[in-house]
Coordinates of C-alpha atoms in Angstrom, one line a residue:
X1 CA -25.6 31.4 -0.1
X2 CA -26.3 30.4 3.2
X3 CA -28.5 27.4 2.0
X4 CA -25.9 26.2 0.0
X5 CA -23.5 26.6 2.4
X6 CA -25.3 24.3 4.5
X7 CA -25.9 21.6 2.0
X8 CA -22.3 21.6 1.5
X9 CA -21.7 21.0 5.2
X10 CA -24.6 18.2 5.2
X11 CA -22.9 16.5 2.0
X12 CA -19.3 16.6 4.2
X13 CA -20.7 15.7 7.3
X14 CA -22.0 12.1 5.2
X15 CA -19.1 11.5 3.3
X16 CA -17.0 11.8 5.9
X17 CA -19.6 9.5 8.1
X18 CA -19.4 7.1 5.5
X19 CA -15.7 6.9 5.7
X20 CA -15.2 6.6 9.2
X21 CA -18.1 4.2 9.9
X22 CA -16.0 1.1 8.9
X23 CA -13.0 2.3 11.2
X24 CA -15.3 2.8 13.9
X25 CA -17.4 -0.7 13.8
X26 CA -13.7 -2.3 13.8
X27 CA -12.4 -0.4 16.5
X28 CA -15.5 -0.9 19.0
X29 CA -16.2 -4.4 18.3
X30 CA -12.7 -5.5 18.4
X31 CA -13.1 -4.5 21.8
X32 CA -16.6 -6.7 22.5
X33 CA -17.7 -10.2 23.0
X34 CA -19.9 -12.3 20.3
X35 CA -22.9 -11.7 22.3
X36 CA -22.4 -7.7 22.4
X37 CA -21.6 -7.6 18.9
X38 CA -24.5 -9.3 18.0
X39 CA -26.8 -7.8 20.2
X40 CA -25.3 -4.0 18.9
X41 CA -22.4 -3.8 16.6
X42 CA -22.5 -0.1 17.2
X43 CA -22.8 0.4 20.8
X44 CA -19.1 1.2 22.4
X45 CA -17.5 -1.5 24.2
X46 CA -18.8 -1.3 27.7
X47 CA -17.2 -3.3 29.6
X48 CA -14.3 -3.2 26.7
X49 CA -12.3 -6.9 27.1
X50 CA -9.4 -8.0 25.2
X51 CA -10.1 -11.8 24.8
X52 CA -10.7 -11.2 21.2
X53 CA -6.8 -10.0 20.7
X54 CA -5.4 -12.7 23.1
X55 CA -7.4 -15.1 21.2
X56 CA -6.6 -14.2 17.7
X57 CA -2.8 -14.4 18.9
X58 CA -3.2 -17.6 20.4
X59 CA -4.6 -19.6 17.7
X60 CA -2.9 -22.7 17.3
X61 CA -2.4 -22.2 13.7
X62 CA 0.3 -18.8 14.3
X63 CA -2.5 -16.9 11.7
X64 CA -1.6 -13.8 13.3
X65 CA 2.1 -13.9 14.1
X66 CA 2.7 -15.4 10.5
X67 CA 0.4 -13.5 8.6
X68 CA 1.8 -10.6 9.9
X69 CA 5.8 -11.5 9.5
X70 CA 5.1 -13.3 5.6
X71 CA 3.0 -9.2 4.9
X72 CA 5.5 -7.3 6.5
X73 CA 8.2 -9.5 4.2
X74 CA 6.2 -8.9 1.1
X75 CA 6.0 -5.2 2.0
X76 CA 9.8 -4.0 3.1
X77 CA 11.0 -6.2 0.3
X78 CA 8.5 -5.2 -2.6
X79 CA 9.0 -1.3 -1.4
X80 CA 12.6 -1.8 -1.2
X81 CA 13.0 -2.5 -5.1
X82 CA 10.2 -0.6 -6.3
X83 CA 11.7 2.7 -4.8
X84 CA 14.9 2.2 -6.6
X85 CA 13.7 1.4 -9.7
X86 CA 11.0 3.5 -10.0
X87 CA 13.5 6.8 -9.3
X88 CA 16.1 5.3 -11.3
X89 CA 14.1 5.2 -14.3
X90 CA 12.0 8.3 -13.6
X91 CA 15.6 10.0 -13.2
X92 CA 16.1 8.9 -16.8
X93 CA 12.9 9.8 -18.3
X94 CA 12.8 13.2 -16.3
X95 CA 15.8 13.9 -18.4
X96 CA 14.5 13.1 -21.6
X97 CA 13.0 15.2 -24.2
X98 CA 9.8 15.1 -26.7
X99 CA 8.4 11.7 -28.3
X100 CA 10.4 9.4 -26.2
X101 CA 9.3 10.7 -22.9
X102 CA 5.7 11.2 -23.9
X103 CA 5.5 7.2 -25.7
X104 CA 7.3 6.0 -22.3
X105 CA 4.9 7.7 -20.0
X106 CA 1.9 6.2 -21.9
X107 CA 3.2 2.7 -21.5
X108 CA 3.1 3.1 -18.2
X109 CA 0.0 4.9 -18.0
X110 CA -1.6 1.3 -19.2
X111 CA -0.5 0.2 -16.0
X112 CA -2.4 2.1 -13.8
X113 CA -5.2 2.0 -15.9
X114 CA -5.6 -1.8 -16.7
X115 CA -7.5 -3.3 -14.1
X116 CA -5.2 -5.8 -11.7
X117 CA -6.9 -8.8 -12.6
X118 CA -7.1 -8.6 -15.8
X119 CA -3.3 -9.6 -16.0
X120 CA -3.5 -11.9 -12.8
X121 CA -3.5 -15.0 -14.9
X122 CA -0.4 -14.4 -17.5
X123 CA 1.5 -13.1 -14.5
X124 CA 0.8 -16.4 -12.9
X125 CA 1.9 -18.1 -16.0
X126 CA 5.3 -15.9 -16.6
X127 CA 6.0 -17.3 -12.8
X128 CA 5.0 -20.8 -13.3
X129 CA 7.7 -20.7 -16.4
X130 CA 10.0 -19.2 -14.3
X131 CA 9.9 -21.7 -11.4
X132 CA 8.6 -18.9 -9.2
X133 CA 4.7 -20.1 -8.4
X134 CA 3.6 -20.7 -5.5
X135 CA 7.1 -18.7 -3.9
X136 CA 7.3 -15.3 -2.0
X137 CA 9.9 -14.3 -4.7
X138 CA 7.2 -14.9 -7.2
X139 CA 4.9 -12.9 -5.3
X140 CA 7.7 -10.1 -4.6
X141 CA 8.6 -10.3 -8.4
X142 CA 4.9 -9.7 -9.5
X143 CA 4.7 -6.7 -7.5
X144 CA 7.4 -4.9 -9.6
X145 CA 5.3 -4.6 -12.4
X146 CA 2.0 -3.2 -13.4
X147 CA 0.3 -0.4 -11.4
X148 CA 2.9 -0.2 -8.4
X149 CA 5.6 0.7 -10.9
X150 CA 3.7 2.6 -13.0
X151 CA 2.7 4.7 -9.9
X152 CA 6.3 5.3 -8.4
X153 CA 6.9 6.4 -11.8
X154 CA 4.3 9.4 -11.7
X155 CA 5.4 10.9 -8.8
X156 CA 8.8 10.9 -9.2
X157 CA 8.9 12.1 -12.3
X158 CA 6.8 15.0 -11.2
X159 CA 9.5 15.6 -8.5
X160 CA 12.6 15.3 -10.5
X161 CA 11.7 17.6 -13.5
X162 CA 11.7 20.2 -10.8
X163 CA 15.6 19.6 -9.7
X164 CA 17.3 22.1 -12.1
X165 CA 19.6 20.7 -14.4
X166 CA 22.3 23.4 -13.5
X167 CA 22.9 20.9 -10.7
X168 CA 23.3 17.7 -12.6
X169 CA 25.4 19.7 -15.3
X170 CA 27.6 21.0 -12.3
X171 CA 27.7 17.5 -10.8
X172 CA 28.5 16.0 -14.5
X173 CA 31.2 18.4 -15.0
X174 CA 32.7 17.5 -11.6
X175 CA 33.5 14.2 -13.0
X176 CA 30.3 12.4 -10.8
X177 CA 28.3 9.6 -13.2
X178 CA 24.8 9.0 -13.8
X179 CA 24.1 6.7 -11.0
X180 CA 26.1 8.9 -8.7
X181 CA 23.9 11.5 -9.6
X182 CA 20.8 9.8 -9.1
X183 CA 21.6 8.5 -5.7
X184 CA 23.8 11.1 -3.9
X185 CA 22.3 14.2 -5.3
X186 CA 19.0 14.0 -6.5
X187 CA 17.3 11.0 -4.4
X188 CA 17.9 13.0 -1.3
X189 CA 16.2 16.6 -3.1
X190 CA 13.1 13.9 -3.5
X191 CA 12.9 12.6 0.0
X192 CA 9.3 13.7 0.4
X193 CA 8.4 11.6 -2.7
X194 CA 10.3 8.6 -1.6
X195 CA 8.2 9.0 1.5
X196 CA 4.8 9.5 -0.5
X197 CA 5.9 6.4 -2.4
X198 CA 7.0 4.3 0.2
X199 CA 3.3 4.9 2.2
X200 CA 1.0 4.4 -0.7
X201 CA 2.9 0.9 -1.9
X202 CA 2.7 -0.7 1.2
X203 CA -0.5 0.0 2.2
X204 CA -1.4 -1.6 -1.1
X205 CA 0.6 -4.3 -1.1
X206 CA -0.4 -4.8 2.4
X207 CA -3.6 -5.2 1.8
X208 CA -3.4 -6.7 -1.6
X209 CA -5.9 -9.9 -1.5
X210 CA -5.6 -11.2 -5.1
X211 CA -2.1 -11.9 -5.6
X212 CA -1.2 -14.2 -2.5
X213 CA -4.1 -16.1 -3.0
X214 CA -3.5 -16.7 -6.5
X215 CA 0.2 -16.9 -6.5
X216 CA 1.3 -18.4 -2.8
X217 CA -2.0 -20.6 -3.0
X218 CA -3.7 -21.7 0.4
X219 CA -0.8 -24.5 0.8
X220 CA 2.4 -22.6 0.5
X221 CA 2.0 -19.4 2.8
X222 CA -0.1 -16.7 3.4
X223 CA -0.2 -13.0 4.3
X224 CA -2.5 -11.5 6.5
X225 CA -5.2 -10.7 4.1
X226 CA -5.3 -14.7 3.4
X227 CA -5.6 -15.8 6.7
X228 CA -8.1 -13.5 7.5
X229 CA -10.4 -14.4 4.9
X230 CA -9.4 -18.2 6.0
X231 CA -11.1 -17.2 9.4
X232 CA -14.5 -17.2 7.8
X233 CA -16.2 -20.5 8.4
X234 CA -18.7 -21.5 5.5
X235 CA -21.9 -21.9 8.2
X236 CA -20.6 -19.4 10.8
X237 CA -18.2 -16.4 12.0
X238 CA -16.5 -15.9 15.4
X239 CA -17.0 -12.1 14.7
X240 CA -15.8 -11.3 17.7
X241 CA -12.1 -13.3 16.8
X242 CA -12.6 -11.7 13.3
X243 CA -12.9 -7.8 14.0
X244 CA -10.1 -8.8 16.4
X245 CA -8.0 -10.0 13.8
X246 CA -8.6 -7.0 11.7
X247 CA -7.7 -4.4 14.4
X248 CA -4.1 -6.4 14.7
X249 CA -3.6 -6.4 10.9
X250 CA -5.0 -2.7 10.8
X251 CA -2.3 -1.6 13.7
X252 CA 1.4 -1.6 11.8
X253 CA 0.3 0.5 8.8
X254 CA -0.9 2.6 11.5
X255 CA 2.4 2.9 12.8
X256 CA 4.3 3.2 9.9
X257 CA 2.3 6.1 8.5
X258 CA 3.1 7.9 11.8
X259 CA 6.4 7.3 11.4
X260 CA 6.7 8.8 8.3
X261 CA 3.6 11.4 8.2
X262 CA 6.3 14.4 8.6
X263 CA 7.2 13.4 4.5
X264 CA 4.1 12.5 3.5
X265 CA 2.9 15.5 4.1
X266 CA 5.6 17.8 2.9
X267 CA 6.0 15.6 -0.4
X268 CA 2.0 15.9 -0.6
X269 CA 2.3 19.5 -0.2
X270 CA 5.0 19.8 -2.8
X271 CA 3.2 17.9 -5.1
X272 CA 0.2 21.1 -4.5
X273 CA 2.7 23.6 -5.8
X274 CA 4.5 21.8 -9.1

């Protein structure tokens, strides 16, 4: 018991090396000048300098300040009609009964399970009829479908099958309709899913790499996934410019996980227990 004890340890101990050893080359070397990166990409920063931030900022191109506003854009905007859609119409199926719930819950099981890119090109296509290539709304727009849907979906349906319905009878009787339901009543008896929502769909639309490269193209716009991948020359890096770069783009998810940790937790918990 004892030996297996400490294997499982030992196994921990890696996997949890292997997770925080990207994190960790990031943070230090953000922190380092080309020729300390070069000479030991994992030694700390000593002397740490910040000339690979004030650089990366400074770039006559705006990479950073625009990357970072066109992403945050995508992100508030995508995450702002996928939330309301996806409880809106898990409100609805939560409510239904038998074949019609279990046919719409494997349509959108396809969506989670078919691989992004395998529908990259007719989404690009459905926007180029629409007049929407090579647009933020087209890239907005393509984020409503697909996985990020389907996902929303999941969870809130998980969540509202648990709100009795001897409160939306009550409610119903009391004269309130379907949408007033939905939004006064049950969204706020889901806030912990909203919040689990909310953090996994911008931290992949964040750093989603496909779709603005396809859809805004290199011409129109880009996010900050783009421009950091435009930072990498064809015969040489500035890696000290680069893991700079990546430390910026890193630091608002940061910040808006914090913000919101307190529900993500609690809906995470809740989800344990259902």
């Amino acid at each position: 018991m004892r030996s297996r004890g400490r294997t499982r340890l030992i196994v921990a101990i890696v996997v949890t090396l292997v997770f925080i050893a990207p994190i960790y080359l990031m943070l230090v070397n953000a922190f380092k000048t080309g020729d300390q990166i070069r000479a030991n990409p994992v030694a700390p920063p000593l002397p740490p300098t910040l000339e690979n931030l004030t650089t990366a900022l400074t770039r006559p191109d705006n990479l950073i300040p625009l990357g970072l506003r066109n992403s945050l854009i995508v992100v508030v905007c995508s995450v702002a009609l996928l939330i309301p859609l996806g409880s809106a119409f898990s409100f609805y199926i939560s409510r239904r009964r038998g074949r019609v719930r279990a046919v719409i819950l494997a349509a959108l099981a396809a969506g989670l399970m078919i691989p992004p890119q395998v529908i990259l090109l007719p989404t690009i296509q459905i926007l180029t009829w629409l007049g929407l290539d090579h647009s933020y709304p087209g890239l907005i727009l393509s984020n409503l479908g697909g996985g990020y849907l389907s996902f929303a979906v999941f969870v809130y349906v998980g969540f509202m099958r648990s709100v009795p319905d001897e409160i939306v009878q009550a409610a119903r009787m009391d004269g309130a309709g379907g949408l007033r339901i939905w939004w006064q009543i049950v969204m706020p008896l889901v806030r912990p899913a909203t919040a689990t929502v909310a953090i996994f769909l911008s931290l992949w639309i964040w750093n989603d790499f496909l779709n603005p490269l396809f859809i805004l193209g290199p011409l129109q716009g880009q996010t900050i996934t783009t421009g950091l991948y435009l930072t990498i020359g064809q015969y040489s890096v500035d890696y000290g410019q680069l893991f700079g770069i990546m430390f910026l783009a890193g630091v608002l998810p940061v910040i808006g996980y914090l913000t919101v940790q307190k529900q993500f937790i609690a809906g995470l918990t809740a989800g344990s227990t259902k």
